[in-house]
Coordinates of C-alpha atoms and ligand atoms in Angstrom, one line a residue:
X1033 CA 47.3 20.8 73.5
X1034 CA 45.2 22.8 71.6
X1035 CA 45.2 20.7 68.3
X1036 CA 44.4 18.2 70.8
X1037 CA 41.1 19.3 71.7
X1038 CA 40.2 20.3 68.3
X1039 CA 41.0 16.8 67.5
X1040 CA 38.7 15.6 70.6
X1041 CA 36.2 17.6 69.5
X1042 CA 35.7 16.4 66.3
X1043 CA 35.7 13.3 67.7
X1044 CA 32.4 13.7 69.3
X1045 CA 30.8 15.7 66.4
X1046 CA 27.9 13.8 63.9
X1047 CA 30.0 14.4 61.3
X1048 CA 33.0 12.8 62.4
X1049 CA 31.1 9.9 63.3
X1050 CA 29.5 9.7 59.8
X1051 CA 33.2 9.7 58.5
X1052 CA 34.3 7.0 60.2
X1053 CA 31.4 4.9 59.5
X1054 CA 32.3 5.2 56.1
X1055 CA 29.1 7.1 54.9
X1056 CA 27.5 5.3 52.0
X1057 CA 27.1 7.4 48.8
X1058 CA 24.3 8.5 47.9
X1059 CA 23.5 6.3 45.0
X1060 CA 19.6 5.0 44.8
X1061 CA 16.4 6.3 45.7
X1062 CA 15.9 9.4 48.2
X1063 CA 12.4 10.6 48.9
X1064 CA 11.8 14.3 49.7
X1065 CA 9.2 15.0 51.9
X1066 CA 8.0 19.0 52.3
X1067 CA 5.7 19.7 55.4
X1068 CA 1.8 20.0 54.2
X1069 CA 1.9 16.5 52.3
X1070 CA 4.2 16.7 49.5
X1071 CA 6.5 13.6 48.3
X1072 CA 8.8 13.8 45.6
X1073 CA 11.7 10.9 44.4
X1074 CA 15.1 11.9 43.6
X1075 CA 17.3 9.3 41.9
X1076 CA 21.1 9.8 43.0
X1077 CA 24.5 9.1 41.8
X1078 CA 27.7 10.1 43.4
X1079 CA 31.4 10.4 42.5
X1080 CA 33.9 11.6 44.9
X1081 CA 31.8 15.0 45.4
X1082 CA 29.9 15.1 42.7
X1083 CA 26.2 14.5 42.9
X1084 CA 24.0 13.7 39.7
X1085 CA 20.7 12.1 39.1
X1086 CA 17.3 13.3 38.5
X1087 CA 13.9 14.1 40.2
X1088 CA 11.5 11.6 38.8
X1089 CA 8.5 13.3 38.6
X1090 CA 9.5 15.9 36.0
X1091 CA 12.2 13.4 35.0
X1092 CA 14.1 16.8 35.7
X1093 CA 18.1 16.7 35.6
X1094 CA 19.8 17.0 39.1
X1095 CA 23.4 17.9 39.0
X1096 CA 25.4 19.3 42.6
X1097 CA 28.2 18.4 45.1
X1098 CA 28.6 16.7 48.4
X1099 CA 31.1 18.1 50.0
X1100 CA 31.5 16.4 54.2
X1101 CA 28.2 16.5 55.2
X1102 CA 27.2 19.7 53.1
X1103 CA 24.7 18.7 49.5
X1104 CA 23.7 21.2 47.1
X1105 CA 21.6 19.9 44.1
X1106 CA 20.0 22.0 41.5
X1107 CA 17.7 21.0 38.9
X1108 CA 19.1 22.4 35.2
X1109 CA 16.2 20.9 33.5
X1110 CA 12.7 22.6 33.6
X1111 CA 10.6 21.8 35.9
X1112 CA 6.9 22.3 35.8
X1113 CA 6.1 25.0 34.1
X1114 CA 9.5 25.7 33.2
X1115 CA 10.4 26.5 37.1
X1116 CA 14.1 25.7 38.4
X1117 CA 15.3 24.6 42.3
X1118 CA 18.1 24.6 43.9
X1119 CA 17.9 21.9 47.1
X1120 CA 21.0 22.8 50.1
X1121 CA 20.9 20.2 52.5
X1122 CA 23.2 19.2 55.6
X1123 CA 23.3 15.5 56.5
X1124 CA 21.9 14.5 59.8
X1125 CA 22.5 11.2 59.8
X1126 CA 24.0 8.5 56.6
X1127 CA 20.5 8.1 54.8
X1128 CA 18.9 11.4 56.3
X1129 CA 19.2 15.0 55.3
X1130 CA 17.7 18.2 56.1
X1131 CA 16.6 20.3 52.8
X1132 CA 16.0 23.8 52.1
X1133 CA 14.1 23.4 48.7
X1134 CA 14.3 27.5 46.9
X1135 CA 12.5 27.9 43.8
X1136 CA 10.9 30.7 42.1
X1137 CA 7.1 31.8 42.7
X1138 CA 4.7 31.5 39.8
X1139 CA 4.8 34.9 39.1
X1140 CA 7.5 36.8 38.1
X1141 CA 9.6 38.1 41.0
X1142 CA 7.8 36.1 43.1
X1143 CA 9.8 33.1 45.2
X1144 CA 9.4 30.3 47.7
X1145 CA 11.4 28.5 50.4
X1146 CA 10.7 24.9 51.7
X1147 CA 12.2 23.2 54.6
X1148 CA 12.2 19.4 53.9
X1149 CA 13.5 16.0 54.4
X1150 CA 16.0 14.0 52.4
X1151 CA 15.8 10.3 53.2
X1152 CA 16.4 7.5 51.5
X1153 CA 14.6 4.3 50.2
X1154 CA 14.2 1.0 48.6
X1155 CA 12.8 0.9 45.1
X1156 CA 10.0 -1.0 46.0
X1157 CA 8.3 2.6 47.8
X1158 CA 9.1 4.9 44.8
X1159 CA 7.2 1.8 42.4
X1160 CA 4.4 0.3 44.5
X1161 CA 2.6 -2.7 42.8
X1162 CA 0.2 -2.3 39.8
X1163 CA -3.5 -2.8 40.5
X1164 CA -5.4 -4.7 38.8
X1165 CA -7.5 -2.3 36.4
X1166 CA -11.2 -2.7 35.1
X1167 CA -12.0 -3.0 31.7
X1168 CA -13.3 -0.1 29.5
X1169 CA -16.8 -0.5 29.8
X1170 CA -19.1 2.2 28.8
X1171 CA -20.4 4.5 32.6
X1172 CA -23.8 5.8 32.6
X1173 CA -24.3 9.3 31.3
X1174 CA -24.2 11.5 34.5
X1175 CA -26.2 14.3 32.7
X1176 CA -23.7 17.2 33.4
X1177 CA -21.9 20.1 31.7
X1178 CA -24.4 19.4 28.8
X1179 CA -22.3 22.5 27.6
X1180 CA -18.7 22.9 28.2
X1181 CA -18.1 23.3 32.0
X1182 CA -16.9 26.9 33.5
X1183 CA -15.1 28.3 36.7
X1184 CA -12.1 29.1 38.0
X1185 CA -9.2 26.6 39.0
X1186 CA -5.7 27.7 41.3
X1187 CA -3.0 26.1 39.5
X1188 CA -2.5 28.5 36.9
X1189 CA -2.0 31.5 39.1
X1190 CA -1.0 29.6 42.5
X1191 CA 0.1 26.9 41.9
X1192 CA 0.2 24.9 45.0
X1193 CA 0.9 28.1 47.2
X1194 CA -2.2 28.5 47.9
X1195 CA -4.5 27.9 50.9
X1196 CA -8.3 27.8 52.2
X1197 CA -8.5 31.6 53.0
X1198 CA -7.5 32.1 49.2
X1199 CA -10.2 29.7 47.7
X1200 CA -12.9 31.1 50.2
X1201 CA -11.6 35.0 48.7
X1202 CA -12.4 33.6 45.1
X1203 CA -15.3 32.5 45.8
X1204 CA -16.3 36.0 47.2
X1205 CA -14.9 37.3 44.3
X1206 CA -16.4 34.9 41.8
X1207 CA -19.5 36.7 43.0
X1208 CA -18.4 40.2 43.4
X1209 CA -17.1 40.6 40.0
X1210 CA -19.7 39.1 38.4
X1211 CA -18.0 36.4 37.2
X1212 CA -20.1 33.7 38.5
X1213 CA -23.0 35.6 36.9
X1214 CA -21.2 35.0 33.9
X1215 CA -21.6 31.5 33.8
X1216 CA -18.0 30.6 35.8
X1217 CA -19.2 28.6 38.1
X1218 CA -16.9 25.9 39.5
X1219 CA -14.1 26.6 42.1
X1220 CA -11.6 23.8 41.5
X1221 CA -9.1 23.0 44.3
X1222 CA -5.6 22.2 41.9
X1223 CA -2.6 20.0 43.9
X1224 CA -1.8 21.3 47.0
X1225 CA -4.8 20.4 49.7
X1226 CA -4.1 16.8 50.1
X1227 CA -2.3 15.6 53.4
X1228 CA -1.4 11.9 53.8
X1229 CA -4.5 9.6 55.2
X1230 CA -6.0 8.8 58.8
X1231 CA -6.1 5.7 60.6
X1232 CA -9.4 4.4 58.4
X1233 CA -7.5 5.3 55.2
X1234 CA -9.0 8.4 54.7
X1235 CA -7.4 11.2 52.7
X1236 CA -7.5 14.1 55.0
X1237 CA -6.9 17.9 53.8
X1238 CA -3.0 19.2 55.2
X1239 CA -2.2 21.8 57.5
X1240 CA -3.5 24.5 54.8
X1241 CA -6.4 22.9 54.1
X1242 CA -7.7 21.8 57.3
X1243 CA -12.0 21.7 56.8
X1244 CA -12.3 20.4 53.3
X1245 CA -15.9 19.9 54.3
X1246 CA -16.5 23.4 55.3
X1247 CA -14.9 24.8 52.3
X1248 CA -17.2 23.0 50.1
X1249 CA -20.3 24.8 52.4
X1250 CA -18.6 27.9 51.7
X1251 CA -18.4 28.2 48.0
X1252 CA -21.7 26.4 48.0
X1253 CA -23.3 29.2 50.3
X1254 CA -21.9 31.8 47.1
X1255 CA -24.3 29.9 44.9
X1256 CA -21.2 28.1 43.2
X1257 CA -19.9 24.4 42.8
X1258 CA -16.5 23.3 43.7
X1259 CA -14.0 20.4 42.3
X1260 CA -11.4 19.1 43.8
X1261 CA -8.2 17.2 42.5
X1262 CA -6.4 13.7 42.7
X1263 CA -4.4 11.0 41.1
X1264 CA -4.9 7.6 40.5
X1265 CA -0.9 7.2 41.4
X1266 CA -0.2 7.0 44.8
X1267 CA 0.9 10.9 45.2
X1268 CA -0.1 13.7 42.4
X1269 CA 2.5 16.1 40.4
X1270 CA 4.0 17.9 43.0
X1271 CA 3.9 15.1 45.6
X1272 CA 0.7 15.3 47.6
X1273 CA -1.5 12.6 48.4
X1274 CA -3.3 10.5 45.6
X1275 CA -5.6 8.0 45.6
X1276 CA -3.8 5.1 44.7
X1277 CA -5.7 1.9 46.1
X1278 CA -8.6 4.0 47.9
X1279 CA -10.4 4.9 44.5
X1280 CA -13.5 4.0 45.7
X1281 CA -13.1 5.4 49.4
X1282 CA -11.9 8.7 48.0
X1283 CA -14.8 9.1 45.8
X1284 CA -16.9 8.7 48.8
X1285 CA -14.9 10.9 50.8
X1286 CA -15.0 13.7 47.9
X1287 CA -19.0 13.0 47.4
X1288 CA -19.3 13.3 51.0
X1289 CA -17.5 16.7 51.6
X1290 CA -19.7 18.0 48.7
X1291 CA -18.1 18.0 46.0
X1292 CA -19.2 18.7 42.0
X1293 CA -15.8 18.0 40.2
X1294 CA -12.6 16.3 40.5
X1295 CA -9.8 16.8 38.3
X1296 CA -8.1 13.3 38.0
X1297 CA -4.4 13.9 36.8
X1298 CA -2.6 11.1 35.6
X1299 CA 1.0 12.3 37.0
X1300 CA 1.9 10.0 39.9
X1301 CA 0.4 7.1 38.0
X1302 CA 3.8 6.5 36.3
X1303 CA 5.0 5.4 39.0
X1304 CA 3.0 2.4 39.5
X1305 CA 1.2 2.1 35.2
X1306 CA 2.6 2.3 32.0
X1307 CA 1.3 4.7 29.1
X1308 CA -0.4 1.6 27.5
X1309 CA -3.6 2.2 26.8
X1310 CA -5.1 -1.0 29.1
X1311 CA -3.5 1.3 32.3
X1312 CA -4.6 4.6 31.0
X1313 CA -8.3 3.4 30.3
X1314 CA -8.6 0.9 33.2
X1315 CA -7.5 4.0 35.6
X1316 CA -9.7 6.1 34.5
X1317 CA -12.1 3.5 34.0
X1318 CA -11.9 2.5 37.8
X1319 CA -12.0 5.9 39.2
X1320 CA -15.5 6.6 36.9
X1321 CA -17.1 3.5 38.6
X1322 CA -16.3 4.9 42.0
X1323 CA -17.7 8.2 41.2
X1324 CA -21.2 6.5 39.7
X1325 CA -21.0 4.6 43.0
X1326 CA -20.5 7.6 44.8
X1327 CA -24.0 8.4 44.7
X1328 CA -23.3 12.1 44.0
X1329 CA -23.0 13.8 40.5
X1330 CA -19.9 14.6 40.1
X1331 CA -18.1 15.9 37.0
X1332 CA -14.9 13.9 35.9
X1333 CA -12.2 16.0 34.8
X1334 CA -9.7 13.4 33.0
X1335 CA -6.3 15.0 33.1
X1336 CA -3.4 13.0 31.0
X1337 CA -2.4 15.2 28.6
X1338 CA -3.9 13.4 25.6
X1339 CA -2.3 10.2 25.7
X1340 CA -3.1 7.3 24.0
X1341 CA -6.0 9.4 22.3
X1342 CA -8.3 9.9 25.4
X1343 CA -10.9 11.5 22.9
X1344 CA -11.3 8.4 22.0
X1345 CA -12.7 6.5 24.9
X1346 CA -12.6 9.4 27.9
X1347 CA -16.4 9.7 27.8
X1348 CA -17.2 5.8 28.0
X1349 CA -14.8 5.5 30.9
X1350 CA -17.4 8.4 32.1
X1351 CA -15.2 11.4 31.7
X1352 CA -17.2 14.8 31.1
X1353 CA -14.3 16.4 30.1
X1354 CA -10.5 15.5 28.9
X1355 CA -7.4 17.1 29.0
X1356 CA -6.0 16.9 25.1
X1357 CA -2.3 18.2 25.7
X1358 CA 0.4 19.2 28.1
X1359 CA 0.3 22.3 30.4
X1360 CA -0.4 25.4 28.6
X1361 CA 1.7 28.7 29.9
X1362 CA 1.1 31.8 30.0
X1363 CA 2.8 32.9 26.8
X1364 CA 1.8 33.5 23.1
X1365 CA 3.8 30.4 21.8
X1366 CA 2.1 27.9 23.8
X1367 CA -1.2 29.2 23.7
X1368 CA -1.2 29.2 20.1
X1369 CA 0.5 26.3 19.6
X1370 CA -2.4 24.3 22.0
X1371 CA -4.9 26.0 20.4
X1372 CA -4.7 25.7 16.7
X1373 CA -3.5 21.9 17.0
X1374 CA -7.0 21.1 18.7
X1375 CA -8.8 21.6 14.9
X1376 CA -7.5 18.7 14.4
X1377 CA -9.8 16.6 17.0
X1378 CA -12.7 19.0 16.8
X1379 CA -14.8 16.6 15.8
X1380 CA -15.0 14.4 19.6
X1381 CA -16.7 16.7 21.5
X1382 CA -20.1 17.4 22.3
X1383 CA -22.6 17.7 25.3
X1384 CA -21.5 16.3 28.5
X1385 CA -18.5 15.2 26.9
X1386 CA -15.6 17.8 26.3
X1387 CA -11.8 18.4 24.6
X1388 CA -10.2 20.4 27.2
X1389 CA -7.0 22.2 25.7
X1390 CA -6.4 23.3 29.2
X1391 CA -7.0 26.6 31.1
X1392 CA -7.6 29.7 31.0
X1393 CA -4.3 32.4 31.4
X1394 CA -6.5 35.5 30.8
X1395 CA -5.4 38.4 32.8
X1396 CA -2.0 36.3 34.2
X1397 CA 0.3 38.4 32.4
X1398 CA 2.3 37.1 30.2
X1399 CA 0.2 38.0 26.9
X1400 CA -1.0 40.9 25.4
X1401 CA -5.0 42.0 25.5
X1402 CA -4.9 41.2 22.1
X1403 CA -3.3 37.8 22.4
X1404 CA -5.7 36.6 25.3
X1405 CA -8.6 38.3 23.3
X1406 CA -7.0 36.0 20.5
X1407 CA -7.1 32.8 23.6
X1408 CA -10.5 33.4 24.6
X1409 CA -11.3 33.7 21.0
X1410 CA -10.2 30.6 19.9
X1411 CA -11.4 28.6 23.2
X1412 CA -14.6 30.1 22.6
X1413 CA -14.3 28.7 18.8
X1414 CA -13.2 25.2 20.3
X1415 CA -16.0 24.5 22.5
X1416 CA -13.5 24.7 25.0
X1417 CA -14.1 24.2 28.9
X1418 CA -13.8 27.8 30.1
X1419 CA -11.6 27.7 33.3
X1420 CA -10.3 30.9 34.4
X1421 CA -6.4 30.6 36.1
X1422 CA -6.4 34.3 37.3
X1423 CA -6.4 36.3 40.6
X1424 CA -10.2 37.0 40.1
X1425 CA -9.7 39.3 43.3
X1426 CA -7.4 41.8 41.5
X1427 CA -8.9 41.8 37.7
X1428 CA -8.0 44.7 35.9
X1429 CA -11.3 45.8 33.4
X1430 CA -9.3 45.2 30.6
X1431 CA -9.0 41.5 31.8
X1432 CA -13.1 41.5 33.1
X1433 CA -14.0 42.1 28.9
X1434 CA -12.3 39.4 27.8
X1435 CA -13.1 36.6 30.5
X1436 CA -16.7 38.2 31.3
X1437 CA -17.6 38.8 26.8
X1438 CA -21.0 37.8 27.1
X1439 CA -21.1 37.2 23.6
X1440 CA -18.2 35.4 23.4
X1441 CA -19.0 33.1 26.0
X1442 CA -22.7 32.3 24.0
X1443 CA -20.5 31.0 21.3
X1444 CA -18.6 28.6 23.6
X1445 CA -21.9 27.4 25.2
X1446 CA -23.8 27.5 21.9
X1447 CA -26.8 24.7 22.5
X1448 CA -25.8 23.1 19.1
X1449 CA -22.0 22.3 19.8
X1450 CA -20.9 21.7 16.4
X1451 CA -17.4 21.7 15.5
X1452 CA -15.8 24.5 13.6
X1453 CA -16.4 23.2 9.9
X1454 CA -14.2 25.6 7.8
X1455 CA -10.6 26.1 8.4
X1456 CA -9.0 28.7 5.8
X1457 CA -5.6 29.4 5.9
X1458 CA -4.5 32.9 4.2
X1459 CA -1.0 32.9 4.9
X1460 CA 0.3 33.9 8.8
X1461 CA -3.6 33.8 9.3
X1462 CA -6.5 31.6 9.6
X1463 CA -10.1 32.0 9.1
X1464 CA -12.4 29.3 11.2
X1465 CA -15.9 29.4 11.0
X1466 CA -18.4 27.2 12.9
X1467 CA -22.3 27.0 12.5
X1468 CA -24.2 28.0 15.4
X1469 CA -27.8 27.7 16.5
X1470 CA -30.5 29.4 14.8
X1471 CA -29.4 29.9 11.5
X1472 CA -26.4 31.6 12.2
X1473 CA -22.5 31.0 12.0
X1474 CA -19.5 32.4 13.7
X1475 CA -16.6 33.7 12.1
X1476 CA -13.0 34.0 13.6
X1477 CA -10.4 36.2 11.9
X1478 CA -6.8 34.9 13.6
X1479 CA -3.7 37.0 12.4
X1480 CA -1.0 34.9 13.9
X1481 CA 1.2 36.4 12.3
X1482 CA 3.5 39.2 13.8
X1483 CA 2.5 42.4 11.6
X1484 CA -1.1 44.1 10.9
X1485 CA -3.1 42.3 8.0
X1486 CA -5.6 42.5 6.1
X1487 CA -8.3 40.1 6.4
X1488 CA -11.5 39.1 4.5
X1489 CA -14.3 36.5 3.5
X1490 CA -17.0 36.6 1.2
X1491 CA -20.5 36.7 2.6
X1492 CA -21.6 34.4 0.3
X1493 CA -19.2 31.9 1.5
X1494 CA -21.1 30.9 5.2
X1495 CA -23.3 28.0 4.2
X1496 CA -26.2 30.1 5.8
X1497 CA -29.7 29.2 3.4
X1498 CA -28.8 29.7 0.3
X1499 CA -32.6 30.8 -0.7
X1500 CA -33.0 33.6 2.3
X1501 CA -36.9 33.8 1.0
X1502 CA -36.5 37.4 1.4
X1503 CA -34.4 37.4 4.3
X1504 CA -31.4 39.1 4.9
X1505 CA -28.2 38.8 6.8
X1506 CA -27.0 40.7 10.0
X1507 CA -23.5 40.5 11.5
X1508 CA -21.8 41.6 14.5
X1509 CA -18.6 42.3 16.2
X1510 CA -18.2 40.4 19.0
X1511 CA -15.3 42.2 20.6
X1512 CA -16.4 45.9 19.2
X1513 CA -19.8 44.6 20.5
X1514 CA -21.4 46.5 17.5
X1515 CA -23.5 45.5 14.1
X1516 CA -21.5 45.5 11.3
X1517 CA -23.0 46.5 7.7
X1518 CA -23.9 43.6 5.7
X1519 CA -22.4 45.5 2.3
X1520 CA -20.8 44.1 -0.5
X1521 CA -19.3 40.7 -1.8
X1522 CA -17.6 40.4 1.5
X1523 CA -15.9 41.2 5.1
X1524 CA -13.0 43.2 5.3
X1525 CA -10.6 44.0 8.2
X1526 CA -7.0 44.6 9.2
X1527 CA -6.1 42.2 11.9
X1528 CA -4.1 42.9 14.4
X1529 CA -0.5 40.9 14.9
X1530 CA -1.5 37.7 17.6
X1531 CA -5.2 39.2 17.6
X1532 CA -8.8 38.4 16.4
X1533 CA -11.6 39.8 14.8
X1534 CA -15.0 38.4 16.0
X1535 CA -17.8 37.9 13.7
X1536 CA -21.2 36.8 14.5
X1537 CA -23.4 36.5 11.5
X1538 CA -27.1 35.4 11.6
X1539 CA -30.3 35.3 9.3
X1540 CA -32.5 38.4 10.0
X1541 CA -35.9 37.0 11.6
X1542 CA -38.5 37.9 9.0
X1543 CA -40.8 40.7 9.8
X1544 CA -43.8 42.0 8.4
X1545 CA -43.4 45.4 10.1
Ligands
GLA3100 C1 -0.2 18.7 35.9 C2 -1.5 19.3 35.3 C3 -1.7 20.7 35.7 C4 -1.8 20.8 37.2 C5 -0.5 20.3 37.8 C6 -0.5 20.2 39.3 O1 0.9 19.4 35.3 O2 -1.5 19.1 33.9 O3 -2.9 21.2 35.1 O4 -2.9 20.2 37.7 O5 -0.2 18.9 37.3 O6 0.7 19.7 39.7

């Protein structure tokens, strides 16, 4: 009797049913939809219980197990900035289930918990049609950032946990610190605001976003600008809303809410362009015409990792600024491994018109003082957009004199803009030195080595006027903040392992007194 019932009862239960349907596997396309607007594509294979596949966006490997109506996935690739999931899920009906997404914060120690939907779909909805693209055709100079654009952008910290009340607390704290004072002056809204559209198409802010408008007021009210951040795929990295076929009614949208910058990252694109270099230009290319027509200026902030040489041809598609690698982290490695590989294509930039080796990681904590002194350093050197990726409410002081170096930040915004013109190797080191304005030069001493060394060059060696007409030199340290003596044949220093020594060296103004 009993076995009876048990039998009756699974009768009746969803899972049964989905048994005796003869539940299809799982093989195709899924989409994975988390509340506040993001989408993500998971390509799936099954095999008896076993589940593999990938997520497309980071092209991330997905391995797991179905077992009855139970899924676990998790994702042994990196993801992002070398994050990992895991994705449970129970299945709610053949092509539906319901996802708990965990994966760690962007700090360490730090972790978060989604609750999502798995469903499945045709191919046609993970690859929409292509557009048809402009042509490259050299935008109008929109007079901005005539030196390299500063500020402070969420991704680096937040990624996209994040929500209004923390961009508004920047923004107070841009000001407070004194770090809008220092020249940081645009708030840049990374992936995570978007929502889906409204009725009229337009892209709407989600559930954590809710007055995109009125947070543009806000950070305006501080006496600062603020960017926001898009696609020209249909959805950005982490799955929320891009502007795929509404170019032009985004950038209206975006001018109309107020804002000053938008960070257009490639991402979502793939799923719709190729890396050819017709797509890449035309995209960025179509989204510059709608910001001209926008009737706003707004900076364009080309974000596609370098591809296809965007140095190239970013400003004529009327980019003020463009991304020239991958995403830094927070560590040592990748810092200098971005940084020193951008002498190579230091001779592109120049006012309005900008290399950006990425952001800021100052005061994130994965570096030493000395290695962010060495990053600050070196983006300073670069002509570098300065864009902090810090909690700018919790700075420690040791973190507020590196980002806030008045003197470091002169050389980054130096009116001249020339390119560092020497590069010297000296073993694990590196001497670069870059002419500045008014007869003066900056010189970097980089130990990247992982020991103490000594470092020199010869005064004589800095292409200032050979014939000072009486003049002499005067030098300082820009991270001591003192004058150094202008003795001898030369410089001397021992350098620290990852750090820098700082040398600003100028003609003396004559004087008769
Ligand atoms: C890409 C960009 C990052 C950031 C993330 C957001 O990885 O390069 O700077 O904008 O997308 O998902």
């Amino acid at each position: 009797m009993i076995k009876r019932l048990v039998f009756l009862a699974l009768l009746g239960s969803p899972f049964y049913a989905l048994a005796q349907s003869g539940s299809p596997t799982l093989d195709g396309y899924w989409r994975y939809t988390v509340p506040n607007g993001g989408t993500n594509f998971f390509l799936l294979k099954q095999s008896g219980e076993t589940l593999s596949g990938s997520k497309l966006e980071w092209k991330n490997v997905l391995t797991g197990t179905l077992v009855g109506n139970q899924f676990h996935l998790s994702a042994s690739g990196k993801f992002g900035n070398g994050l990992e999931f895991t994705f449970d899920g129970v299945r709610v009906s053949p092509d539906t289930f319901e996802i708990t997404e965990i994966g760690p914060g962007v700090r360490p120690g730090e972790h978060f918990e989604y609750k999502g939907v798995l469903e499945r779909v045709s191919r046609d909805v993970v690859f929409p049609e292509r557009l048809p693209l402009p042509p490259l055709v050299s935008q109008p100079d929109n007079g901005l950032v005539r030196t390299p654009p500063m500020g402070w952008n969420s991704w680096n910290h937040y990624h996209d946990h994040f929500d209004d009340a923390t961009v508004r607390q920047m923004a107070d704290a841009m000001v407070s610190s004194g770090m809008g004072a220092a020249g940081y002056t645009y708030v840049i809204v990374d992936e995570g605001w978007s929502s889906s559209r409204d009725a009229n198409g337009n892209i709407t802010g989600n559930a954590r976003f809710p007055d995109m408008k009125a947070l543009a007021d806000y950070v305006h009210s501080k006496g600062l600008k603020i960017g926001i951040y898009s696609s020209p795929g249909p959805h950005v990295c982490g799955g929320y809303q891009g502007s795929y076929g509404h170019e032009e009614q985004d950038a209206r949208t975006f001018a109309a809410w107020g804002y000053d910058y938008l960070k257009y990252d490639w991402c979502g694109a793939s799923y719709v362009y190729q890396r050819t270099p017709e797509d890449l230009e035309g995209a960025y290319q179509k989204m510059g015409e709608a910001l001209a027509k926008s009737g706003r200026p707004i900076v364009f902030s080309l974000c596609e990792y370098g591809w296809g040489d965007v140095w190239k041809w970013g400003a004529k598609s009327g980019g003020n600024l463009w991304r020239t690698t991958g995403d830094i982290s927070d560590n040592w490695a990748s810092m200098d491994r971005i940084g020193f590989a951008q002498l190579e294509i230091t001779q592109y930039p120049g006012p309005g018109h900008w290399n950006d080796p990425d952001m800021l990681e100052v005061g994130n904590g994965g570096m030493t003082a000395d290695e962010y002194r060495t990053h600050m350093s070196l983006w300073a050197l670069l002509r570098a957009p300065l864009i902090a990726g810090n909690d700018v409410r919790t700075m420690t002081d040791e973190t507020k004199s590196i980002l806030m170096n008045a003197e470091v930040i002169a050389i980054d915004q130096d009116a001249l803009a020339l390119p560092v013109e020497r590069r010297e190797p000296q073993g694990s080191a590196e001497i670069l030195v870059r002419p500045l304005a008014g007869e003066a030069v900056v010189v970097g001493l980089f130990n990247r080595g992982a020991s103490p060394l000594p470092m020199a060059f010869r005064w004589d060696s800095l292409h200032l006027p050979e014939n000072l007409g009486g003049r002499s030199l005067e030098a300082r340290d820009l991270w001591a903040h003192a004058s150094v003596p202008v003795t001898g044949e030369s410089y001397k220093a021992t350098v620290p392992s990852h750090g820098v020594v700082l040398i600003r060296v100028a003609v003396k103004a004559f004087s008769i007194f």
